[in-house]
N, CA, C and O atoms as a printed pandas DataFrame, in Angstrom:
     atom_number atom_name residue_name chain_id  residue_number  x_coord  y_coord  z_coord
0              1         N          MET        A               1   28.974   58.681   30.911
1              2        CA          MET        A               1   28.010   58.533   31.964
2              3         C          MET        A               1   27.667   59.932   32.470
3              4         O          MET        A               1   28.543   60.745   32.764
4              5         N          SER        A               2   26.379   60.180   32.558
5              6        CA          SER        A               2   25.945   61.507   32.968
6              7         C          SER        A               2   24.612   61.410   33.692
7              8         O          SER        A               2   23.863   60.448   33.523
8              9         N          SER        A               3   24.332   62.416   34.493
9             10        CA          SER        A               3   23.039   62.472   35.169
10            11         C          SER        A               3   21.972   63.065   34.255
11            12         O          SER        A               3   20.786   63.036   34.584
12            13         N          GLU        A               4   22.385   63.599   33.112
13            14        CA          GLU        A               4   21.433   64.172   32.158
14            15         C          GLU        A               4   20.774   63.064   31.341
15            16         O          GLU        A               4   21.357   62.003   31.121
16            17         N          SER        A               5   19.557   63.330   30.902
17            18        CA          SER        A               5   18.892   62.344   30.050
18            19         C          SER        A               5   19.482   62.417   28.642
19            20         O          SER        A               5   19.967   63.473   28.237
20            21         N          PRO        A               6   19.450   61.313   27.887
21            22        CA          PRO        A               6   20.086   61.269   26.568
22            23         C          PRO        A               6   19.571   62.320   25.591
23            24         O          PRO        A               6   20.322   62.743   24.712
24            25         N          GLY        A               7   18.334   62.751   25.708
25            26        CA          GLY        A               7   17.777   63.700   24.758
26            27         C          GLY        A               7   18.141   65.154   25.003
27            28         O          GLY        A               7   17.760   66.020   24.214
28            29         N          THR        A               8   18.870   65.446   26.078
29            30        CA          THR        A               8   19.181   66.842   26.390
30            31         C          THR        A               8   20.289   67.420   25.522
31            32         O          THR        A               8   20.445   68.639   25.453
32            33         N          ARG        A               9   21.056   66.567   24.862
33            34        CA          ARG        A               9   22.165   67.021   24.017
34            35         C          ARG        A               9   22.153   66.251   22.704
35            36         O          ARG        A               9   21.625   65.142   22.617
36            37         N          THR        A              10   22.736   66.853   21.703
37            38        CA          THR        A              10   22.902   66.153   20.428
38            39         C          THR        A              10   24.100   65.214   20.556
39            40         O          THR        A              10   24.905   65.371   21.475
40            41         N          PRO        A              11   24.235   64.236   19.648
41            42        CA          PRO        A              11   25.406   63.352   19.715
42            43         C          PRO        A              11   26.732   64.116   19.668
43            44         O          PRO        A              11   27.688   63.739   20.345
44            45         N          LEU        A              12   26.791   65.174   18.882
45            46        CA          LEU        A              12   28.022   65.961   18.794
46            47         C          LEU        A              12   28.310   66.687   20.109
47            48         O          LEU        A              12   29.469   66.835   20.496
48            49         N          GLN        A              13   27.269   67.132   20.788
49            50        CA          GLN        A              13   27.452   67.785   22.082
50            51         C          GLN        A              13   27.914   66.781   23.136
51            52         O          GLN        A              13   28.746   67.111   23.982
52            53         N          TRP        A              14   27.380   65.552   23.091
53            54        CA          TRP        A              14   27.848   64.512   24.015
54            55         C          TRP        A              14   29.319   64.207   23.768
55            56         O          TRP        A              14   30.091   64.031   24.711
56            57         N          LEU        A              15   29.703   64.144   22.489
57            58        CA          LEU        A              15   31.102   63.891   22.147
58            59         C          LEU        A              15   31.993   65.014   22.674
59            60         O          LEU        A              15   33.059   64.753   23.232
60            61         N          ALA        A              16   31.561   66.252   22.498
61            62        CA          ALA        A              16   32.341   67.393   22.987
62            63         C          ALA        A              16   32.494   67.336   24.504
63            64         O          ALA        A              16   33.566   67.627   25.034
64            65         N          LEU        A              17   31.436   66.967   25.193
65            66        CA          LEU        A              17   31.488   66.857   26.647
66            67         C          LEU        A              17   32.480   65.777   27.067
67            68         O          LEU        A              17   33.292   65.993   27.967
68            69         N          GLU        A              18   32.417   64.627   26.424
69            70        CA          GLU        A              18   33.310   63.510   26.750
70            71         C          GLU        A              18   34.766   63.849   26.428
71            72         O          GLU        A              18   35.657   63.608   27.242
72            73         N          LEU        A              19   35.002   64.403   25.252
73            74        CA          LEU        A              19   36.370   64.756   24.875
74            75         C          LEU        A              19   36.926   65.848   25.778
75            76         O          LEU        A              19   38.108   65.833   26.119
76            77         N          GLY        A              20   36.087   66.783   26.161
77            78        CA          GLY        A              20   36.530   67.835   27.072
78            79         C          GLY        A              20   36.961   67.270   28.409
79            80         O          GLY        A              20   37.941   67.729   28.995
80            81         N          HIS        A              21   36.226   66.266   28.900
81            82        CA          HIS        A              21   36.587   65.631   30.166
82            83         C          HIS        A              21   37.958   64.975   30.064
83            84         O          HIS        A              21   38.829   65.216   30.900
84            85         N          TRP        A              22   38.150   64.149   29.044
85            86        CA          TRP        A              22   39.416   63.417   28.928
86            87         C          TRP        A              22   40.565   64.328   28.560
87            88         O          TRP        A              22   41.708   64.064   28.934
88            89         N          ARG        A              23   40.283   65.399   27.830
89            90        CA          ARG        A              23   41.331   66.364   27.514
90            91         C          ARG        A              23   41.822   67.022   28.800
91            92         O          ARG        A              23   43.018   67.256   28.970
92            93         N          GLY        A              24   40.893   67.316   29.696
93            94        CA          GLY        A              24   41.269   67.901   30.979
94            95         C          GLY        A              24   42.064   66.945   31.843
95            96         O          GLY        A              24   43.027   67.347   32.496
96            97         N          VAL        A              25   41.667   65.670   31.851
97            98        CA          VAL        A              25   42.412   64.663   32.610
98            99         C          VAL        A              25   43.836   64.571   32.082
99           100         O          VAL        A              25   44.791   64.544   32.858
100          101         N          GLU        A              26   43.977   64.524   30.769
101          102        CA          GLU        A              26   45.306   64.420   30.156
102          103         C          GLU        A              26   46.153   65.643   30.491
103          104         O          GLU        A              26   47.324   65.505   30.845
104          105         N          ALA        A              27   45.581   66.825   30.385
105          106        CA          ALA        A              27   46.349   68.053   30.619
106          107         C          ALA        A              27   46.705   68.234   32.085
107          108         O          ALA        A              27   47.830   68.616   32.408
108          109         N          ARG        A              28   45.758   67.963   32.976
109          110        CA          ARG        A              28   45.992   68.224   34.393
110          111         C          ARG        A              28   46.789   67.137   35.087
111          112         O          ARG        A              28   47.504   67.419   36.048
112          113         N          ASN        A              29   46.685   65.920   34.629
113          114        CA          ASN        A              29   47.279   64.840   35.395
114          115         C          ASN        A              29   48.401   64.138   34.641
115          116         O          ASN        A              29   49.570   64.272   35.003
116          117         N          HIS        A              30   48.058   63.399   33.606
117          118        CA          HIS        A              30   49.065   62.565   32.954
118          119         C          HIS        A              30   50.185   63.394   32.336
119          120         O          HIS        A              30   51.358   63.061   32.502
120          121         N          ASN        A              31   49.848   64.451   31.638
121          122        CA          ASN        A              31   50.874   65.257   30.980
122          123         C          ASN        A              31   51.828   65.869   32.002
123          124         O          ASN        A              31   53.038   65.899   31.777
124          125         N          ARG        A              32   51.302   66.351   33.107
125          126        CA          ARG        A              32   52.174   66.930   34.140
126          127         C          ARG        A              32   53.087   65.874   34.734
127          128         O          ARG        A              32   54.261   66.137   34.992
128          129         N          ARG        A              33   52.550   64.673   34.953
129          130        CA          ARG        A              33   53.378   63.607   35.514
130          131         C          ARG        A              33   54.453   63.162   34.532
131          132         O          ARG        A              33   55.605   62.949   34.911
132          133         N          ASP        A              34   54.069   63.025   33.276
133          134        CA          ASP        A              34   55.009   62.514   32.283
134          135         C          ASP        A              34   56.038   63.559   31.885
135          136         O          ASP        A              34   57.238   63.286   31.907
136          137         N          VAL        A              35   55.587   64.745   31.525
137          138        CA          VAL        A              35   56.505   65.774   31.040
138          139         C          VAL        A              35   57.339   66.360   32.178
139          140         O          VAL        A              35   58.555   66.500   32.040
140          141         N          SER        A              36   56.714   66.699   33.281
141          142        CA          SER        A              36   57.430   67.370   34.364
142          143         C          SER        A              36   58.265   66.427   35.216
143          144         O          SER        A              36   59.333   66.804   35.697
144          145         N          LEU        A              37   57.788   65.213   35.405
145          146        CA          LEU        A              37   58.464   64.295   36.321
146          147         C          LEU        A              37   59.015   63.039   35.643
147          148         O          LEU        A              37   59.561   62.162   36.312
148          149         N          ASN        A              38   58.876   62.951   34.326
149          150        CA          ASN        A              38   59.384   61.795   33.564
150          151         C          ASN        A              38   58.855   60.463   34.100
151          152         O          ASN        A              38   59.597   59.483   34.166
152          153         N          GLU        A              39   57.599   60.427   34.474
153          154        CA          GLU        A              39   57.036   59.219   35.068
154          155         C          GLU        A              39   57.055   58.031   34.109
155          156         O          GLU        A              39   57.210   56.892   34.547
156          157         N          ASP        A              40   56.900   58.277   32.815
157          158        CA          ASP        A              40   56.892   57.168   31.860
158          159         C          ASP        A              40   58.269   56.549   31.650
159          160         O          ASP        A              40   58.380   55.515   30.993
160          161         N          ARG        A              41   59.303   57.151   32.186
161          162        CA          ARG        A              41   60.652   56.588   32.058
162          163         C          ARG        A              41   60.945   55.500   33.077
163          164         O          ARG        A              41   61.983   54.844   32.992
164          165         N          ILE        A              42   60.065   55.296   34.023
165          166        CA          ILE        A              42   60.277   54.248   35.023
166          167         C          ILE        A              42   60.219   52.902   34.315
167          168         O          ILE        A              42   59.234   52.595   33.644
168          169         N          ARG        A              43   61.256   52.106   34.459
169          170        CA          ARG        A              43   61.327   50.810   33.778
170          171         C          ARG        A              43   61.145   49.635   34.735
171          172         O          ARG        A              43   61.273   48.479   34.332
172          173         N          SER        A              44   60.853   49.921   35.977
173          174        CA          SER        A              44   60.678   48.854   36.950
174          175         C          SER        A              44   59.388   48.091   36.685
175          176         O          SER        A              44   58.374   48.677   36.306
176          177         N          THR        A              45   59.437   46.787   36.886
177          178        CA          THR        A              45   58.232   45.967   36.790
178          179         C          THR        A              45   57.702   45.610   38.176
179          180         O          THR        A              45   56.700   44.907   38.303
180          181         N          ASN        A              46   58.376   46.097   39.207
181          182        CA          ASN        A              46   57.951   45.847   40.574
182          183         C          ASN        A              46   56.767   46.757   40.892
183          184         O          ASN        A              46   56.889   47.981   40.868
184          185         N          VAL        A              47   55.638   46.155   41.185
185          186        CA          VAL        A              47   54.409   46.910   41.433
186          187         C          VAL        A              47   54.559   47.848   42.629
187          188         O          VAL        A              47   54.057   48.972   42.599
188          189         N          ASN        A              48   55.239   47.400   43.672
189          190        CA          ASN        A              48   55.397   48.237   44.864
190          191         C          ASN        A              48   56.235   49.478   44.576
191          192         O          ASN        A              48   55.928   50.566   45.063
192          193         N          ILE        A              49   57.288   49.317   43.788
193          194        CA          ILE        A              49   58.123   50.465   43.427
194          195         C          ILE        A              49   57.311   51.458   42.599
195          196         O          ILE        A              49   57.326   52.659   42.868
196          197         N          CYS        A              50   56.608   50.954   41.599
197          198        CA          CYS        A              50   55.813   51.832   40.723
198          199         C          CYS        A              50   54.720   52.555   41.504
199          200         O          CYS        A              50   54.496   53.748   41.299
200          201         N          ALA        A              51   54.044   51.845   42.391
201          202        CA          ALA        A              51   52.977   52.462   43.187
202          203         C          ALA        A              51   53.548   53.513   44.142
203          204         O          ALA        A              51   52.963   54.583   44.311
204          205         N          SER        A              52   54.683   53.209   44.760
205          206        CA          SER        A              52   55.308   54.164   45.681
206          207         C          SER        A              52   55.746   55.426   44.953
207          208         O          SER        A              52   55.533   56.536   45.440
208          209         N          LEU        A              53   56.361   55.254   43.782
209          210        CA          LEU        A              53   56.782   56.419   43.010
210          211         C          LEU        A              53   55.582   57.236   42.539
211          212         O          LEU        A              53   55.637   58.466   42.527
212          213         N          ALA        A              54   54.507   56.567   42.153
213          214        CA          ALA        A              54   53.300   57.287   41.726
214          215         C          ALA        A              54   52.745   58.131   42.874
215          216         O          ALA        A              54   52.316   59.265   42.660
216          217         N          LEU        A              55   52.754   57.583   44.086
217          218        CA          LEU        A              55   52.294   58.351   45.252
218          219         C          LEU        A              55   53.216   59.541   45.535
219          220         O          LEU        A              55   52.747   60.637   45.842
220          221         N          LEU        A              56   54.521   59.318   45.429
221          222        CA          LEU        A              56   55.466   60.413   45.643
222          223         C          LEU        A              56   55.308   61.501   44.587
223          224         O          LEU        A              56   55.350   62.689   44.905
224          225         N          TYR        A              57   55.128   61.096   43.328
225          226        CA          TYR        A              57   54.925   62.074   42.254
226          227         C          TYR        A              57   53.645   62.869   42.484
227          228         O          TYR        A              57   53.618   64.086   42.296
228          229         N          GLY        A              58   52.586   62.174   42.893
229          230        CA          GLY        A              58   51.330   62.861   43.181
230          231         C          GLY        A              58   51.483   63.851   44.319
231          232         O          GLY        A              58   50.945   64.957   44.266
232          233         N          SER        A              59   52.219   63.453   45.353
233          234        CA          SER        A              59   52.469   64.355   46.484
234          235         C          SER        A              59   53.289   65.562   46.055
235          236         O          SER        A              59   53.017   66.687   46.476
236          237         N          ALA        A              60   54.292   65.327   45.216
237          238        CA          ALA        A              60   55.132   66.432   44.731
238          239         C          ALA        A              60   54.310   67.414   43.904
239          240         O          ALA        A              60   54.452   68.627   44.057
240          241         N          LEU        A              61   53.454   66.896   43.030
241          242        CA          LEU        A              61   52.612   67.781   42.223
242          243         C          LEU        A              61   51.634   68.564   43.092
243          244         O          LEU        A              61   51.379   69.742   42.843
244          245         N          PHE        A              62   51.087   67.905   44.110
245          246        CA          PHE        A              62   50.172   68.589   45.024
246          247         C          PHE        A              62   50.893   69.713   45.765
247          248         O          PHE        A              62   50.362   70.816   45.895
248          249         N          MET        A              63   52.104   69.430   46.250
249          250        CA          MET        A              63   52.865   70.468   46.955
250          251         C          MET        A              63   53.194   71.633   46.028
251          252         O          MET        A              63   53.118   72.794   46.431
252          253         N          CYS        A              64   53.560   71.321   44.790
253          254        CA          CYS        A              64   53.865   72.392   43.828
254          255         C          CYS        A              64   52.633   73.249   43.568
255          256         O          CYS        A              64   52.714   74.477   43.561
256          257         N          ALA        A              65   51.495   72.601   43.355
257          258        CA          ALA        A              65   50.261   73.334   43.069
258          259         C          ALA        A              65   49.797   74.141   44.279
259          260         O          ALA        A              65   49.238   75.226   44.123
260          261         N          SER        A              66   50.025   73.616   45.480
261          262        CA          SER        A              66   49.599   74.317   46.695
262          263         C          SER        A              66   50.521   75.478   47.043
263          264         O          SER        A              66   50.059   76.555   47.421
264          265         N          ALA        A              67   51.818   75.256   46.915
265          266        CA          ALA        A              67   52.787   76.254   47.359
266          267         C          ALA        A              67   53.003   77.368   46.344
267          268         O          ALA        A              67   53.210   78.522   46.721
268          269         N          ALA        A              68   52.958   77.031   45.069
269          270        CA          ALA        A              68   53.215   78.031   44.027
270          271         C          ALA        A              68   52.259   77.803   42.868
271          272         O          ALA        A              68   52.676   77.336   41.808
272          273         N          PRO        A              69   50.981   78.126   43.051
273          274        CA          PRO        A              69   49.980   77.803   42.030
274          275         C          PRO        A              69   50.164   78.537   40.706
275          276         O          PRO        A              69   49.612   78.119   39.688
276          277         N          HIS        A              70   50.928   79.621   40.705
277          278        CA          HIS        A              70   51.087   80.401   39.478
278          279         C          HIS        A              70   52.386   80.104   38.744
279          280         O          HIS        A              70   52.741   80.808   37.798
280          281         N          ASN        A              71   53.096   79.063   39.173
281          282        CA          ASN        A              71   54.352   78.703   38.530
282          283         C          ASN        A              71   54.267   77.297   37.961
283          284         O          ASN        A              71   53.499   76.465   38.445
284          285         N          SER        A              72   55.058   77.038   36.937
285          286        CA          SER        A              72   55.068   75.706   36.331
286          287         C          SER        A              72   55.922   74.761   37.176
287          288         O          SER        A              72   56.786   75.196   37.937
288          289         N          VAL        A              73   55.668   73.473   37.028
289          290        CA          VAL        A              73   56.414   72.469   37.787
290          291         C          VAL        A              73   57.908   72.522   37.454
291          292         O          VAL        A              73   58.718   72.462   38.379
292          293         N          PRO        A              74   58.318   72.631   36.179
293          294        CA          PRO        A              74   59.760   72.722   35.910
294          295         C          PRO        A              74   60.428   73.930   36.578
295          296         O          PRO        A              74   61.562   73.827   37.047
296          297         N          GLU        A              75   59.735   75.069   36.623
297          298        CA          GLU        A              75   60.288   76.241   37.313
298          299         C          GLU        A              75   60.465   75.964   38.799
299          300         O          GLU        A              75   61.484   76.325   39.388
300          301         N          ILE        A              76   59.482   75.329   39.395
301          302        CA          ILE        A              76   59.553   75.021   40.824
302          303         C          ILE        A              76   60.682   74.036   41.088
303          304         O          ILE        A              76   61.447   74.207   42.038
304          305         N          ARG        A              77   60.791   73.003   40.254
305          306        CA          ARG        A              77   61.875   72.018   40.418
306          307         C          ARG        A              77   63.239   72.685   40.314
307          308         O          ARG        A              77   64.128   72.414   41.121
308          309         N          GLN        A              78   63.408   73.553   39.324
309          310        CA          GLN        A              78   64.685   74.236   39.130
310          311         C          GLN        A              78   65.007   75.132   40.333
311          312         O          GLN        A              78   66.141   75.159   40.810
312          313         N          TYR        A              79   64.012   75.851   40.809
313          314        CA          TYR        A              79   64.214   76.732   41.956
314          315         C          TYR        A              79   64.573   75.929   43.207
315          316         O          TYR        A              79   65.483   76.308   43.945
316          317         N          LEU        A              80   63.866   74.825   43.451
317          318        CA          LEU        A              80   64.134   74.021   44.642
318          319         C          LEU        A              80   65.468   73.288   44.545
319          320         O          LEU        A              80   66.121   73.064   45.565
320          321         N          ALA        A              81   65.884   72.909   43.333
321          322        CA          ALA        A              81   67.195   72.276   43.163
322          323         C          ALA        A              81   68.314   73.257   43.523
323          324         O          ALA        A              81   69.353   72.855   44.046
324          325         N          ALA        A              82   68.097   74.531   43.243
325          326        CA          ALA        A              82   69.090   75.554   43.577
326          327         C          ALA        A              82   68.981   76.015   45.030
327          328         O          ALA        A              82   69.903   76.642   45.551
328          329         N          ASN        A              83   67.863   75.710   45.683
329          330        CA          ASN        A              83   67.618   76.129   47.071
330          331         C          ASN        A              83   67.128   74.941   47.893
331          332         O          ASN        A              83   65.943   74.871   48.217
332          333         N          PRO        A              84   68.024   73.994   48.241
333          334        CA          PRO        A              84   67.580   72.775   48.928
334          335         C          PRO        A              84   66.923   73.023   50.286
335          336         O          PRO        A              84   66.050   72.257   50.694
336          337         N          ARG        A              85   67.328   74.075   50.986
337          338        CA          ARG        A              85   66.684   74.369   52.280
338          339         C          ARG        A              85   65.211   74.731   52.084
339          340         O          ARG        A              85   64.361   74.381   52.903
340          341         N          LYS        A              86   64.924   75.432   50.995
341          342        CA          LYS        A              86   63.524   75.761   50.697
342          343         C          LYS        A              86   62.739   74.487   50.389
343          344         O          LYS        A              86   61.565   74.379   50.740
344          345         N          ALA        A              87   63.388   73.524   49.732
345          346        CA          ALA        A              87   62.716   72.263   49.410
346          347         C          ALA        A              87   62.341   71.515   50.683
347          348         O          ALA        A              87   61.235   70.986   50.792
348          349         N          VAL        A              88   63.258   71.468   51.642
349          350        CA          VAL        A              88   62.975   70.799   52.915
350          351         C          VAL        A              88   61.876   71.543   53.656
351          352         O          VAL        A              88   60.968   70.920   54.209
352          353         N          SER        A              89   61.948   72.856   53.674
353          354        CA          SER        A              89   60.920   73.662   54.328
354          355         C          SER        A              89   59.555   73.446   53.674
355          356         O          SER        A              89   58.535   73.359   54.358
356          357         N          LEU        A              90   59.551   73.363   52.358
357          358        CA          LEU        A              90   58.305   73.141   51.627
358          359         C          LEU        A              90   57.678   71.803   52.006
359          360         O          LEU        A              90   56.461   71.698   52.163
360          361         N          ALA        A              91   58.518   70.787   52.152
361          362        CA          ALA        A              91   58.018   69.445   52.461
362          363         C          ALA        A              91   57.556   69.305   53.903
363          364         O          ALA        A              91   56.718   68.453   54.199
364          365         N          THR        A              92   58.085   70.123   54.805
365          366        CA          THR        A              92   57.759   69.956   56.223
366          367         C          THR        A              92   56.793   71.002   56.766
367          368         O          THR        A              92   56.316   70.860   57.892
368          369         N          HIS        A              93   56.493   72.034   56.011
369          370        CA          HIS        A              93   55.629   73.116   56.478
370          371         C          HIS        A              93   54.164   72.733   56.307
371          372         O          HIS        A              93   53.805   72.070   55.334
372          373         N          GLY        A              94   53.327   73.143   57.236
373          374        CA          GLY        A              94   51.904   72.816   57.188
374          375         C          GLY        A              94   51.160   73.439   56.019
375          376         O          GLY        A              94   50.411   72.752   55.324
376          377         N          LYS        A              95   51.357   74.728   55.796
377          378        CA          LYS        A              95   50.720   75.432   54.677
378          379         C          LYS        A              95   51.809   76.161   53.899
379          380         O          LYS        A              95   52.025   77.358   54.091
380          381         N          PRO        A              96   52.485   75.439   53.027
381          382        CA          PRO        A              96   53.637   76.038   52.359
382          383         C          PRO        A              96   53.256   77.108   51.346
383          384         O          PRO        A              96   52.251   76.996   50.644
384          385         N          GLN        A              97   54.070   78.133   51.287
385          386        CA          GLN        A              97   53.964   79.182   50.277
386          387         C          GLN        A              97   55.347   79.343   49.676
387          388         O          GLN        A              97   56.340   79.431   50.399
388          389         N          LEU        A              98   55.410   79.382   48.371
389          390        CA          LEU        A              98   56.691   79.492   47.691
390          391         C          LEU        A              98   56.625   80.657   46.718
391          392         O          LEU        A              98   55.812   80.656   45.794
392          393         N          LEU        A              99   57.472   81.641   46.923
393          394        CA          LEU        A              99   57.544   82.788   46.025
394          395         C          LEU        A              99   58.836   82.679   45.231
395          396         O          LEU        A              99   59.928   82.798   45.786
396          397         N          ILE        A             100   58.706   82.455   43.939
397          398        CA          ILE        A             100   59.870   82.288   43.078
398          399         C          ILE        A             100   60.142   83.620   42.391
399          400         O          ILE        A             100   59.318   84.090   41.606
400          401         N          PRO        A             101   61.292   84.234   42.679
401          402        CA          PRO        A             101   61.586   85.515   42.031
402          403         C          PRO        A             101   61.858   85.336   40.542
403          404         O          PRO        A             101   62.450   84.340   40.127
404          405         N          HIS        A             102   61.434   86.284   39.763
405          406        CA          HIS        A             102   61.678   86.315   38.313
406          407         C          HIS        A             102   61.040   85.146   37.570
407          408         O          HIS        A             102   61.506   84.787   36.489
408          409         N          ALA        A             103   60.007   84.554   38.111
409          410        CA          ALA        A             103   59.341   83.440   37.426
410          411         C          ALA        A             103   58.188   83.973   36.595
411          412         O          ALA        A             103   57.507   84.923   36.982
412          413         N          LYS        A             104   57.986   83.355   35.464
413          414        CA          LYS        A             104   56.865   83.719   34.602
414          415         C          LYS        A             104   55.645   82.922   35.035
415          416         O          LYS        A             104   55.767   81.726   35.303
416          417         N          PRO        A             105   54.474   83.543   35.112
417          418        CA          PRO        A             105   53.273   82.767   35.449
418          419         C          PRO        A             105   52.949   81.786   34.333
419          420         O          PRO        A             105   53.155   82.074   33.155
420          421         N          LYS        A             106   52.442   80.626   34.720
421          422        CA          LYS        A             106   52.143   79.615   33.704
422          423         C          LYS        A             106   50.945   80.031   32.876
423          424         O          LYS        A             106   50.058   80.744   33.346
424          425         N          ARG        A             107   50.936   79.579   31.652
425          426        CA          ARG        A             107   49.840   79.894   30.744
426          427         C          ARG        A             107   48.937   78.687   30.624
427          428         O          ARG        A             107   49.399   77.546   30.577
428          429         N          TYR        A             108   47.670   78.946   30.576
429          430        CA          TYR        A             108   46.697   77.886   30.426
430          431         C          TYR        A             108   46.190   77.852   28.996
431          432         O          TYR        A             108   46.151   78.874   28.310
432          433         N          LEU        A             109   45.812   76.693   28.567
433          434        CA          LEU        A             109   45.245   76.535   27.238
434          435         C          LEU        A             109   43.925   77.290   27.188
435          436         O          LEU        A             109   43.025   77.037   27.989
436          437         N          GLN        A             110   43.814   78.211   26.252
437          438        CA          GLN        A             110   42.652   79.087   26.202
438          439         C          GLN        A             110   41.471   78.484   25.458
439          440         O          GLN        A             110   40.328   78.862   25.715
440          441         N          THR        A             111   41.719   77.566   24.550
441          442        CA          THR        A             111   40.615   77.001   23.781
442          443         C          THR        A             111   40.000   75.831   24.521
443          444         O          THR        A             111   40.665   75.157   25.308
444          445         N          THR        A             112   38.740   75.599   24.262
445          446        CA          THR        A             112   38.050   74.459   24.839
446          447         C          THR        A             112   37.682   73.503   23.723
447          448         O          THR        A             112   37.755   73.856   22.546
448          449         N          ILE        A             113   37.293   72.308   24.084
449          450        CA          ILE        A             113   36.918   71.326   23.071
450          451         C          ILE        A             113   35.682   71.791   22.310
451          452         O          ILE        A             113   35.539   71.490   21.125
452          453         N          GLU        A             114   34.785   72.522   22.975
453          454        CA          GLU        A             114   33.595   73.026   22.300
454          455         C          GLU        A             114   33.981   74.004   21.196
455          456         O          GLU        A             114   33.399   73.988   20.112
456          457         N          GLU        A             115   34.970   74.860   21.479
457          458        CA          GLU        A             115   35.426   75.791   20.452
458          459         C          GLU        A             115   36.104   75.046   19.312
459          460         O          GLU        A             115   35.960   75.419   18.148
460          461         N          THR        A             116   36.839   73.997   19.645
461          462        CA          THR        A             116   37.522   73.213   18.624
462          463         C          THR        A             116   36.518   72.551   17.695
463          464         O          THR        A             116   36.701   72.554   16.477
464          465         N          LEU        A             117   35.460   71.982   18.260
465          466        CA          LEU        A             117   34.445   71.301   17.455
466          467         C          LEU        A             117   33.364   72.253   16.966
467          468         O          LEU        A             117   32.493   71.858   16.190
468          469         N          GLU        A             118   33.412   73.506   17.414
469          470        CA          GLU        A             118   32.396   74.501   17.084
470          471         C          GLU        A             118   31.003   73.996   17.455
471          472         O          GLU        A             118   30.086   73.981   16.634
472          473         N          VAL        A             119   30.874   73.586   18.709
473          474        CA          VAL        A             119   29.632   73.017   19.219
474          475         C          VAL        A             119   29.190   73.826   20.424
475          476         O          VAL        A             119   30.010   74.247   21.240
476          477         N          ASP        A             120   27.898   74.037   20.526
477          478        CA          ASP        A             120   27.347   74.667   21.714
478          479         C          ASP        A             120   27.228   73.584   22.779
479          480         O          ASP        A             120   26.438   72.656   22.605
480          481         N          PRO        A             121   27.990   73.664   23.888
481          482        CA          PRO        A             121   27.944   72.613   24.893
482          483         C          PRO        A             121   26.632   72.573   25.667
483          484         O          PRO        A             121   26.320   71.566   26.302
484          485         N          HIS        A             122   25.868   73.648   25.622
485          486        CA          HIS        A             122   24.595   73.703   26.334
486          487         C          HIS        A             122   23.472   73.879   25.315
487          488         O          HIS        A             122   23.350   74.941   24.706
488          489         N          PRO        A             123   22.660   72.854   25.129
489          490        CA          PRO        A             123   21.563   72.987   24.166
490          491         C          PRO        A             123   20.573   74.048   24.629
491          492         O          PRO        A             123   20.503   74.380   25.813
492          493         N          ARG        A             124   19.828   74.559   23.697
493          494        CA          ARG        A             124   18.856   75.611   24.017
494          495         C          ARG        A             124   17.859   75.119   25.062
495          496         O          ARG        A             124   17.325   74.013   24.970
496          497         N          GLY        A             125   17.629   75.959   26.041
497          498        CA          GLY        A             125   16.653   75.627   27.073
498          499         C          GLY        A             125   17.246   74.873   28.248
499          500         O          GLY        A             125   16.572   74.706   29.264
500          501         N          ALA        A             126   18.497   74.407   28.143
501          502        CA          ALA        A             126   19.101   73.670   29.254
502          503         C          ALA        A             126   19.690   74.666   30.243
503          504         O          ALA        A             126   20.340   75.637   29.853
504          505         N          ALA        A             127   19.460   74.420   31.502
505          506        CA          ALA        A             127   19.979   75.305   32.539
506          507         C          ALA        A             127   21.384   74.877   32.913
507          508         O          ALA        A             127   21.683   73.684   32.964
508          509         N          CYS        A             128   22.237   75.838   33.171
509          510        CA          CYS        A             128   23.595   75.542   33.621
510          511         C          CYS        A             128   23.548   75.289   35.117
511          512         O          CYS        A             128   22.900   76.021   35.865
512          513         N          ALA        A             129   24.241   74.247   35.541
513          514        CA          ALA        A             129   24.261   73.932   36.966
514          515         C          ALA        A             129   25.443   74.565   37.631
515          516         O          ALA        A             129   25.629   74.410   38.838
């Protein structure tokens, strides 16, 4: 679904746009929840438990991204497990900042879906918004 008219892109460009969107969703959301927080290991069938844990996981990821945007979630978890007072402070502070000594900055995936498919995401003559 797009605000662009169907003729503004080739079918391959539409595919690249769609795959790029879902690739970003997977990388930013589901993968972080599953890999960093083991969300897929929850075996409860109780909807309230699953929904509550999903909200807590989302809050934890938001706090990690807000307090230490240049560190990975596993690094933050390890640091907070070793420093429980910092964890409490992080959860109760209005604008938390977390400086992790000796932490490596996280690396982002450098390639895009357009590069993978070798497609120009912007057809000739289309203006970038």
